[in-house]
Amino acid sequence: MILILASPDDDHVAAVEPELRRRGASVLWLDLAELPARAQLSVAHEPGAPARPLLRVRDTEIDLRLVTAVWSCRPGAPTPHADLPTGMLRDYVRQETSDAWIGVTELLDCLWLPGPRWQELRAGYKSLQLQVATELGFEIPPTLVTNSPDDFLAFYRQHNGNVVSKTVHNKLLPAGAEAGYSSYVLTETVANRDVAYRDAIRYCPVTIQPYVDKRIELRITVVGDRVFPVEVHSQWTNHTRYDWRRADHHHTRYQIHQLPRPLARRCLKLVERLGLRFGAIDLILTPDGRYIFLEINPNGAWLWMERTTGLPIGKAVCDLLLSREATATQTRVPVEARPTANPATPPPPQSSVVAPPLSAARRSGPRIPATVDAALQATLRYLLRLAHGGISPAEAATGLQRLARRHRETDLRLVWEIEGYLGSVHYDALLRLPGA
């Protein structure tokens, strides 16, 4: 049985779980937020006998010794029962439940993705990442982690004031506790005016690095023994120049990167040394062709890269969960470097979406009726108008209803996603074909 630990609305799991079931796997999708209020955990220890961990959830009892693989994909925190008062008691219950669960996970003899919980936590500390990366031969930027105003000022002067600040760990900041949302603290340049307030550093440690010029940035996803390198063209806009996480994934340019083989092996070794089977590594490719290591996210997102480049990352996750040892397949991503005439020259802007043209899809699939084809073309034109017109979701939905009345043979629906940082809207049209 494969145990998936994730929130019920996790889009990565939603993309992979159906494929696991299609291949015949028995899958339990559990959010740790169900513990302890809506699920029960028990571990029986007897002298001279192995421990027997049991999980009871949704009227089902699961012997956790039968689990062959665990995929921990950013599950929620344990949720105390609503009958308990707020404050320290709920925090205590939450921590006790979390510790009980971590203790149980150490009893499971199975494959873990990204790795056993304590290994995943350990791998998230940036100082350890930088030390291991240096030992493996990665080039890293000079880095200072400090809450000393004097040490910060000396580092700032050493690098002529051209430095950036980062967090010590990629934890979420509870920006709106009442509304129930959190936010990242992103990379920021240290301005001259910030130096005047350097004494505030004594309240909380901060990470300081010199700014590194970028040709492109790389997000390299490692799944088992497979490497999926993707270019993030963050330097085409000032909005993402210092931190590509500000990007709107629907508009940023992404491409598959031809990673040099020695560097790909180094990425695999880094994930292994941290006790993981998965990792999302961030590198900078400088204008003069140097690869600079920044950090590794033990549980980084990858679905947006798969959708924009066509890389089979989800399939690699399936393969790994279904086998205690990752096996080579025909979908292994080549990591050889392809020589170019001038590797320091940035590539021109281009679309990175890997998808066959509509005409090719028509030739290879069943013939599309003319009425459906007309609805497709009209819907595509409508989506283009939405993309360029800055139209609100309410107006967009009303417009699609008018379009649907003209094409009653096809069930047309509109869905949208509002980007939290920019407030921009991404639209998708859903078309149900007749008889489907």
Steps between C-alpha positions, in 0.01 A plus 500: 500500500615856421430761765471859374520776758361822353222753535180402315543776241865428410528528121822293482331201663189552288720464191680184617249304711274394207802359316602299807151348518498436124818296547326292766640657817305509825511864610401677821495881478517646850540854623677515837254777586251216565706400804401484779142630467379284206756217497660284766857372524604209721833320545514177699839405648542152652816342645682295239265600217513766228288808551153499341399847375135542405318791338122534513352750260156524337380173662801314358784340697840491330796295618783739416745209477341425162601838356758460222552871424414834658472822303497797736390790281470799733220367725318726741585521869302291751172666599389476865136420574264798487397433862844600625551865595724720291851598601782301658298179549422473129865570417604226742257248346619591152866447594433174688305363203775601259767335716291184534465480122871555436577223750270262313653586162839380625348153543398468136739300283406653167603749235452866591453792266667744544650319800423404860350797683801574718728483194271738313507745791879473531551555126308828514772686693695722261829496691510121471406521131783743426753288690405178320486680163851635555630154590353363177670765285215746439597865481309699763479875562670638814232479768452647846228386741495738793310707753808717565463855363879541497561181301228601256657842448846348441355260241307783336816710466706202381266459202462874431138504606391270214329240720161333541318376809324164537333300773689234693236237417219484243226506762171671430420821685146511649417830333126478564431263786132596525448448128702177511768575242879515502766655279865467403769750587674548164853601408552876525787732414651683796458871430714773650213609723477147643849530645379779727271245669760225530459482880163329440692191382567414865134401534513224238775327294511574130690355202715743298665425163658713228274547200594256220445612140271256318464390144219264598394311811454125519256286697632143491257238625656170608272196528689187599780474243334729243585863446257753352672836435285802407611851408316788664544814289479736796711782357257611228303704754600706803215339691689168529858623474583430865258217581325296230236389752330832426427364153156438359547138388258552212716768337862429598715325238621150588712259293667164544869555575784283377684448828866392485529135603746560789265762644203266468691231692583760765130582537418132549776470759375807689151353536649168610734660755204678659317168543234576240357341185361831372620858494448828311838669454538869412807608302608817321666488159713813482569700180850348489365141517552412870244298695445640852315295763238686703292245690297180486134474592435146630132522403493753218216543252546361148157473335528841332828388338347179372206687348716759325785277376344154465763338725357174647565587865167361619570170326838485673326551835261213413788274400684569823197447724421170327850360544736497795777569251468756222551330166625631170231554239479643155375826650826570680596859432838540327733731688784527249608850411456598139779728372396842383682761300498750786373360833514841667247651260145492643249317281237715331152517650285214385206291606592205718168318499552149365179402322414371152326743268126459470527383141737218597263389777218484246699284263600251769162476677136447405340743259347800676147590380475838330263635764744409780790642300315829467436507876870431565614782276246745645603408855870547421429843354298589808782392735742718305269798547490429874878478517554834331200692631541487878143376538368412847380143575136611529508667159692207352244247626213705359674521162557123490134438574411699189755297304358174639151591378639524146669157528244290688644173365806545726482549876720805568620596848746764622738467797754750624780547749595833657871543571542600864795736452415679178124469499515387136250241377568176310204359305431148374207382291360149547322338204305177531467333162167348393465145632802531735 
